[in-house]
Amino acid sequence: MHYKRILLKLSGEALMGDRQYGIDPKRLDDYAKEIKTIIDKGVEVAIVIGGGNIFRGISGASKGMDRVQADHMGMLATVINGLALQSSCEDNGMQTRLQSAIKINEVAEPFIRRKAIRHLEKGRVVIFGGGTGNPYFTTDSAAVLRAIEMEADVILKGTRVDGIYTSDPERNTDATKFDFISFDDVLRKGLKVMDTTAFTLSQENQLPIIVFDMNTPGNLLRIISGEKIGTKVNL
């Protein structure tokens, strides 16, 4: 396998499937089956999942809610999604651990770096909920932070688009896709890959990012096998 340990970043919106809100059990099961294909190959998998299908802190704040309170609500939403993904992964025969950056001891382990690494070494899927545990930081930032802490080889950002384009391909049919692009070029062109804090942290730690279509069956295994799927962001 091309990568031994990966951090998979999934958006909360991805779990909605064709729904307007909440979690689509079929989409959740599809993702779990995709993850199982690389676990069976011996790849160590950590996952950070967003909460936008339930609540987005920045959206709540824009409507007059206190930003810190809103962000804490968003963190709890990621834990809900983490529990759902954990259940689906276990239904598909994987051992999992859910670790939370905010203490919810009845439903998730507290985040402990050494313990998380040990889980990965034992072949368990480790799902990180609760973001970074701090307001004003997105789950993109949490994904990069956890990837660095776990010493992951790469961040795989699963989206509904098959890579990074010159502009939004869903709105502009003339948009062209990049197969490879440097961190500097992403910043220079003003392309939206992750929020600036997360992206800069990844760049400073020389951690590559691959943006790919998670909804195409087999893509995850193809990337792990070394195929050029999606767009790779590197130095």
mmCIF file of C-alpha atoms in Angstrom:
data_model
loop_
_atom_site.group_PDB
_atom_site.id
_atom_site.type_symbol
_atom_site.label_atom_id
_atom_site.label_comp_id
_atom_site.label_asym_id
_atom_site.label_seq_id
_atom_site.Cartn_x
_atom_site.Cartn_y
_atom_site.Cartn_z
ATOM 1 C CA MET A 1 0.000 0.000 0.000
ATOM 2 C CA HIS A 2 1.169 3.515 -0.869
ATOM 3 C CA TYR A 3 0.150 4.909 2.541
ATOM 4 C CA LYS A 4 0.398 3.140 5.890
ATOM 5 C CA ARG A 5 -1.524 5.569 8.118
ATOM 6 C CA ILE A 6 -4.086 8.068 6.869
ATOM 7 C CA LEU A 7 -6.400 10.711 8.289
ATOM 8 C CA LEU A 8 -9.756 10.740 6.495
ATOM 9 C CA LYS A 9 -11.680 14.011 6.734
ATOM 10 C CA LEU A 10 -15.409 13.769 6.074
ATOM 11 C CA SER A 11 -17.865 16.648 6.139
ATOM 12 C CA GLY A 12 -21.063 16.330 8.101
ATOM 13 C CA GLU A 13 -22.985 17.322 4.975
ATOM 14 C CA ALA A 14 -21.638 14.212 3.235
ATOM 15 C CA LEU A 15 -23.625 12.048 5.655
ATOM 16 C CA MET A 16 -26.926 13.592 4.539
ATOM 17 C CA GLY A 17 -26.912 11.777 1.214
ATOM 18 C CA ASP A 18 -29.887 13.146 -0.705
ATOM 19 C CA ARG A 19 -31.577 14.415 2.449
ATOM 20 C CA GLN A 20 -31.820 18.022 3.543
ATOM 21 C CA TYR A 21 -30.828 17.318 7.137
ATOM 22 C CA GLY A 22 -29.520 14.613 9.449
ATOM 23 C CA ILE A 23 -27.944 11.275 8.585
ATOM 24 C CA ASP A 24 -28.671 8.937 5.672
ATOM 25 C CA PRO A 25 -28.086 5.354 6.939
ATOM 26 C CA LYS A 26 -27.368 4.152 3.384
ATOM 27 C CA ARG A 27 -24.635 6.759 2.845
ATOM 28 C CA LEU A 28 -23.175 5.928 6.258
ATOM 29 C CA ASP A 29 -23.066 2.218 5.384
ATOM 30 C CA ASP A 30 -21.464 2.968 2.010
ATOM 31 C CA TYR A 31 -18.695 4.934 3.709
ATOM 32 C CA ALA A 32 -18.120 2.193 6.272
ATOM 33 C CA LYS A 33 -17.755 -0.379 3.497
ATOM 34 C CA GLU A 34 -15.214 1.863 1.728
ATOM 35 C CA ILE A 35 -13.213 2.196 4.948
ATOM 36 C CA LYS A 36 -13.339 -1.583 5.438
ATOM 37 C CA THR A 37 -11.618 -2.145 2.082
ATOM 38 C CA ILE A 38 -8.485 -0.328 3.247
ATOM 39 C CA ILE A 39 -8.583 -1.678 6.802
ATOM 40 C CA ASP A 40 -8.481 -5.164 5.257
ATOM 41 C CA LYS A 41 -5.268 -4.129 3.485
ATOM 42 C CA GLY A 42 -3.633 -3.245 6.790
ATOM 43 C CA VAL A 43 -3.935 0.544 6.494
ATOM 44 C CA GLU A 44 -4.284 2.428 9.791
ATOM 45 C CA VAL A 45 -7.282 4.762 9.618
ATOM 46 C CA ALA A 46 -8.109 7.817 11.701
ATOM 47 C CA ILE A 47 -11.196 9.885 10.894
ATOM 48 C CA VAL A 48 -12.335 13.420 11.643
ATOM 49 C CA ILE A 49 -15.936 14.181 10.820
ATOM 50 C CA GLY A 50 -17.759 17.497 10.684
ATOM 51 C CA GLY A 51 -21.185 18.340 12.070
ATOM 52 C CA GLY A 52 -22.702 20.557 9.371
ATOM 53 C CA ASN A 53 -25.564 18.138 8.724
ATOM 54 C CA ILE A 54 -26.811 18.883 12.241
ATOM 55 C CA PHE A 55 -25.447 22.284 13.271
ATOM 56 C CA ARG A 56 -22.755 24.692 12.112
ATOM 57 C CA GLY A 57 -21.365 27.020 14.765
ATOM 58 C CA ILE A 58 -20.495 29.840 12.385
ATOM 59 C CA SER A 59 -23.998 29.688 10.887
ATOM 60 C CA GLY A 60 -25.589 29.942 14.324
ATOM 61 C CA ALA A 61 -23.347 32.877 15.204
ATOM 62 C CA SER A 62 -24.350 34.688 12.008
ATOM 63 C CA LYS A 63 -27.960 34.579 13.207
ATOM 64 C CA GLY A 64 -27.171 36.285 16.484
ATOM 65 C CA MET A 65 -26.187 33.348 18.682
ATOM 66 C CA ASP A 66 -23.111 33.685 20.871
ATOM 67 C CA ARG A 67 -20.202 32.309 18.808
ATOM 68 C CA VAL A 68 -18.659 30.289 21.619
ATOM 69 C CA GLN A 69 -21.990 28.670 22.490
ATOM 70 C CA ALA A 70 -22.687 27.999 18.823
ATOM 71 C CA ASP A 71 -19.282 26.384 18.306
ATOM 72 C CA HIS A 72 -19.821 24.134 21.317
ATOM 73 C CA MET A 73 -23.116 23.017 19.764
ATOM 74 C CA GLY A 74 -21.226 22.258 16.554
ATOM 75 C CA MET A 75 -18.677 20.189 18.494
ATOM 76 C CA LEU A 76 -21.486 18.113 20.008
ATOM 77 C CA ALA A 77 -22.891 17.576 16.511
ATOM 78 C CA THR A 78 -19.564 16.033 15.444
ATOM 79 C CA VAL A 79 -19.772 13.607 18.364
ATOM 80 C CA ILE A 80 -23.268 12.548 17.242
ATOM 81 C CA ASN A 81 -21.916 11.902 13.741
ATOM 82 C CA GLY A 82 -18.944 10.065 15.219
ATOM 83 C CA LEU A 83 -21.244 7.741 17.153
ATOM 84 C CA ALA A 84 -23.258 7.048 14.006
ATOM 85 C CA LEU A 85 -20.123 6.270 11.979
ATOM 86 C CA GLN A 86 -18.737 4.131 14.788
ATOM 87 C CA SER A 87 -21.907 2.051 14.838
ATOM 88 C CA SER A 88 -21.853 1.594 11.059
ATOM 89 C CA CYS A 89 -18.164 0.615 11.041
ATOM 90 C CA GLU A 90 -18.768 -1.960 13.764
ATOM 91 C CA ASP A 91 -21.761 -3.338 11.844
ATOM 92 C CA ASN A 92 -19.294 -3.915 8.994
ATOM 93 C CA GLY A 93 -16.883 -5.873 11.174
ATOM 94 C CA MET A 94 -14.366 -3.209 12.197
ATOM 95 C CA GLN A 95 -13.107 -2.481 15.684
ATOM 96 C CA THR A 96 -13.439 1.233 16.427
ATOM 97 C CA ARG A 97 -12.773 3.795 19.115
ATOM 98 C CA LEU A 98 -14.415 7.205 19.353
ATOM 99 C CA GLN A 99 -12.310 9.848 21.075
ATOM 100 C CA SER A 100 -13.688 13.263 21.919
ATOM 101 C CA ALA A 101 -11.832 16.526 22.506
ATOM 102 C CA ILE A 102 -14.587 17.471 24.971
ATOM 103 C CA LYS A 103 -15.242 15.120 27.866
ATOM 104 C CA ILE A 104 -18.291 12.917 27.339
ATOM 105 C CA ASN A 105 -17.005 9.869 29.173
ATOM 106 C CA GLU A 106 -20.252 7.929 28.929
ATOM 107 C CA VAL A 107 -20.132 7.797 25.128
ATOM 108 C CA ALA A 108 -16.524 8.474 24.055
ATOM 109 C CA GLU A 109 -12.986 8.193 25.310
ATOM 110 C CA PRO A 110 -11.193 11.463 26.034
ATOM 111 C CA PHE A 111 -8.589 12.297 23.402
ATOM 112 C CA ILE A 112 -5.225 10.921 24.499
ATOM 113 C CA ARG A 113 -2.588 10.945 21.785
ATOM 114 C CA ARG A 114 -0.618 7.891 22.890
ATOM 115 C CA LYS A 115 -3.796 5.876 23.365
ATOM 116 C CA ALA A 116 -5.085 6.862 19.922
ATOM 117 C CA ILE A 117 -1.806 5.811 18.286
ATOM 118 C CA ARG A 118 -1.945 2.488 20.125
ATOM 119 C CA HIS A 119 -5.483 1.894 18.843
ATOM 120 C CA LEU A 120 -4.285 2.550 15.292
ATOM 121 C CA GLU A 121 -1.366 0.153 15.714
ATOM 122 C CA LYS A 122 -3.854 -2.528 16.803
ATOM 123 C CA GLY A 123 -5.863 -2.064 13.603
ATOM 124 C CA ARG A 124 -8.750 -0.136 15.131
ATOM 125 C CA VAL A 125 -10.467 2.723 13.337
ATOM 126 C CA VAL A 126 -10.109 5.834 15.491
ATOM 127 C CA ILE A 127 -12.813 8.484 15.079
ATOM 128 C CA PHE A 128 -12.092 11.922 16.510
ATOM 129 C CA GLY A 129 -15.107 13.974 17.605
ATOM 130 C CA GLY A 130 -15.472 17.334 19.294
ATOM 131 C CA GLY A 131 -13.219 19.205 16.863
ATOM 132 C CA THR A 132 -10.183 20.615 18.642
ATOM 133 C CA GLY A 133 -12.214 21.176 21.797
ATOM 134 C CA ASN A 134 -11.947 24.938 21.278
ATOM 135 C CA PRO A 135 -14.324 27.466 19.721
ATOM 136 C CA TYR A 136 -13.276 29.411 16.608
ATOM 137 C CA PHE A 137 -11.556 26.369 15.092
ATOM 138 C CA THR A 138 -13.142 24.345 12.298
ATOM 139 C CA THR A 139 -13.119 20.583 11.869
ATOM 140 C CA ASP A 140 -10.635 21.166 9.026
ATOM 141 C CA SER A 141 -8.238 22.499 11.649
ATOM 142 C CA ALA A 142 -9.053 19.518 13.872
ATOM 143 C CA ALA A 143 -8.311 17.149 10.981
ATOM 144 C CA VAL A 144 -4.883 18.644 10.285
ATOM 145 C CA LEU A 145 -4.014 18.821 13.977
ATOM 146 C CA ARG A 146 -4.959 15.183 14.589
ATOM 147 C CA ALA A 147 -3.165 14.054 11.425
ATOM 148 C CA ILE A 148 0.036 15.692 12.634
ATOM 149 C CA GLU A 149 -0.374 14.250 16.123
ATOM 150 C CA MET A 150 -1.039 10.769 14.713
ATOM 151 C CA GLU A 151 1.951 11.099 12.365
ATOM 152 C CA ALA A 152 -0.300 10.308 9.400
ATOM 153 C CA ASP A 153 1.220 10.012 5.929
ATOM 154 C CA VAL A 154 -1.520 12.047 4.267
ATOM 155 C CA ILE A 155 -4.869 13.764 4.792
ATOM 156 C CA LEU A 156 -7.598 12.445 2.530
ATOM 157 C CA LYS A 157 -10.416 14.952 2.244
ATOM 158 C CA GLY A 158 -13.494 13.139 0.984
ATOM 159 C CA THR A 159 -15.955 15.423 -0.803
ATOM 160 C CA ARG A 160 -18.666 15.156 -3.453
ATOM 161 C CA VAL A 161 -16.310 16.715 -6.047
ATOM 162 C CA ASP A 162 -13.489 14.745 -7.670
ATOM 163 C CA GLY A 163 -10.713 17.214 -6.854
ATOM 164 C CA ILE A 164 -9.710 20.872 -6.832
ATOM 165 C CA TYR A 165 -10.870 23.027 -9.744
ATOM 166 C CA THR A 166 -10.097 26.522 -10.966
ATOM 167 C CA SER A 167 -13.615 27.447 -9.813
ATOM 168 C CA ASP A 168 -16.718 25.668 -8.508
ATOM 169 C CA PRO A 169 -17.426 22.922 -11.094
ATOM 170 C CA GLU A 170 -21.042 22.697 -9.946
ATOM 171 C CA ARG A 171 -21.571 26.308 -10.996
ATOM 172 C CA ASN A 172 -19.057 26.730 -13.790
ATOM 173 C CA THR A 173 -18.901 24.096 -16.534
ATOM 174 C CA ASP A 174 -15.652 25.633 -17.824
ATOM 175 C CA ALA A 175 -13.805 24.923 -14.565
ATOM 176 C CA THR A 176 -10.687 22.783 -15.025
ATOM 177 C CA LYS A 177 -9.321 20.269 -12.569
ATOM 178 C CA PHE A 178 -5.831 20.167 -11.091
ATOM 179 C CA ASP A 179 -4.164 16.757 -10.722
ATOM 180 C CA PHE A 180 -1.363 18.218 -8.615
ATOM 181 C CA ILE A 181 -0.959 21.668 -7.095
ATOM 182 C CA SER A 182 1.429 23.206 -4.578
ATOM 183 C CA PHE A 183 0.403 24.822 -1.307
ATOM 184 C CA ASP A 184 1.735 28.139 -2.578
ATOM 185 C CA ASP A 185 -0.330 27.941 -5.776
ATOM 186 C CA VAL A 186 -3.507 27.192 -3.826
ATOM 187 C CA LEU A 187 -2.959 30.290 -1.712
ATOM 188 C CA ARG A 188 -1.939 32.436 -4.682
ATOM 189 C CA LYS A 189 -4.989 31.429 -6.719
ATOM 190 C CA GLY A 190 -7.322 31.806 -3.726
ATOM 191 C CA LEU A 191 -8.682 28.259 -4.070
ATOM 192 C CA LYS A 192 -10.852 26.895 -1.287
ATOM 193 C CA VAL A 193 -9.376 23.600 -0.082
ATOM 194 C CA MET A 194 -9.577 24.076 3.670
ATOM 195 C CA ASP A 195 -9.845 27.132 5.867
ATOM 196 C CA THR A 196 -6.646 29.172 6.028
ATOM 197 C CA THR A 197 -5.672 28.092 9.556
ATOM 198 C CA ALA A 198 -5.909 24.396 8.698
ATOM 199 C CA PHE A 199 -4.232 24.782 5.330
ATOM 200 C CA THR A 200 -1.292 26.763 6.713
ATOM 201 C CA LEU A 201 -0.795 24.227 9.511
ATOM 202 C CA SER A 202 -0.666 21.440 6.938
ATOM 203 C CA GLN A 203 1.811 23.375 4.807
ATOM 204 C CA GLU A 204 4.100 24.163 7.740
ATOM 205 C CA ASN A 205 4.232 20.497 8.696
ATOM 206 C CA GLN A 206 4.721 19.306 5.107
ATOM 207 C CA LEU A 207 1.621 17.133 5.293
ATOM 208 C CA PRO A 208 0.125 16.438 1.852
ATOM 209 C CA ILE A 209 -3.613 16.678 1.228
ATOM 210 C CA ILE A 210 -5.589 14.706 -1.347
ATOM 211 C CA VAL A 211 -9.048 16.004 -2.232
ATOM 212 C CA PHE A 212 -11.211 13.328 -3.868
ATOM 213 C CA ASP A 213 -14.756 12.150 -4.502
ATOM 214 C CA MET A 214 -15.699 9.921 -1.559
ATOM 215 C CA ASN A 215 -19.009 8.985 -3.188
ATOM 216 C CA THR A 216 -17.394 7.018 -6.025
ATOM 217 C CA PRO A 217 -17.037 3.382 -4.879
ATOM 218 C CA GLY A 218 -13.444 2.168 -4.780
ATOM 219 C CA ASN A 219 -11.789 5.591 -4.799
ATOM 220 C CA LEU A 220 -10.423 5.239 -1.271
ATOM 221 C CA LEU A 221 -8.732 1.932 -2.062
ATOM 222 C CA ARG A 222 -7.376 3.309 -5.364
ATOM 223 C CA ILE A 223 -5.714 6.223 -3.564
ATOM 224 C CA ILE A 224 -4.183 3.937 -0.951
ATOM 225 C CA SER A 225 -2.898 1.726 -3.763
ATOM 226 C CA GLY A 226 -1.097 4.695 -5.324
ATOM 227 C CA GLU A 227 -3.468 5.587 -8.176
ATOM 228 C CA LYS A 228 -3.744 9.264 -9.091
ATOM 229 C CA ILE A 229 -7.271 9.999 -7.906
ATOM 230 C CA GLY A 230 -8.508 13.514 -7.138
ATOM 231 C CA THR A 231 -6.073 16.370 -6.581
ATOM 232 C CA LYS A 232 -2.914 16.151 -4.498
ATOM 233 C CA VAL A 233 -1.697 19.262 -2.686
ATOM 234 C CA ASN A 234 2.008 19.064 -1.850
ATOM 235 C CA LEU A 235 5.042 21.298 -1.421
#
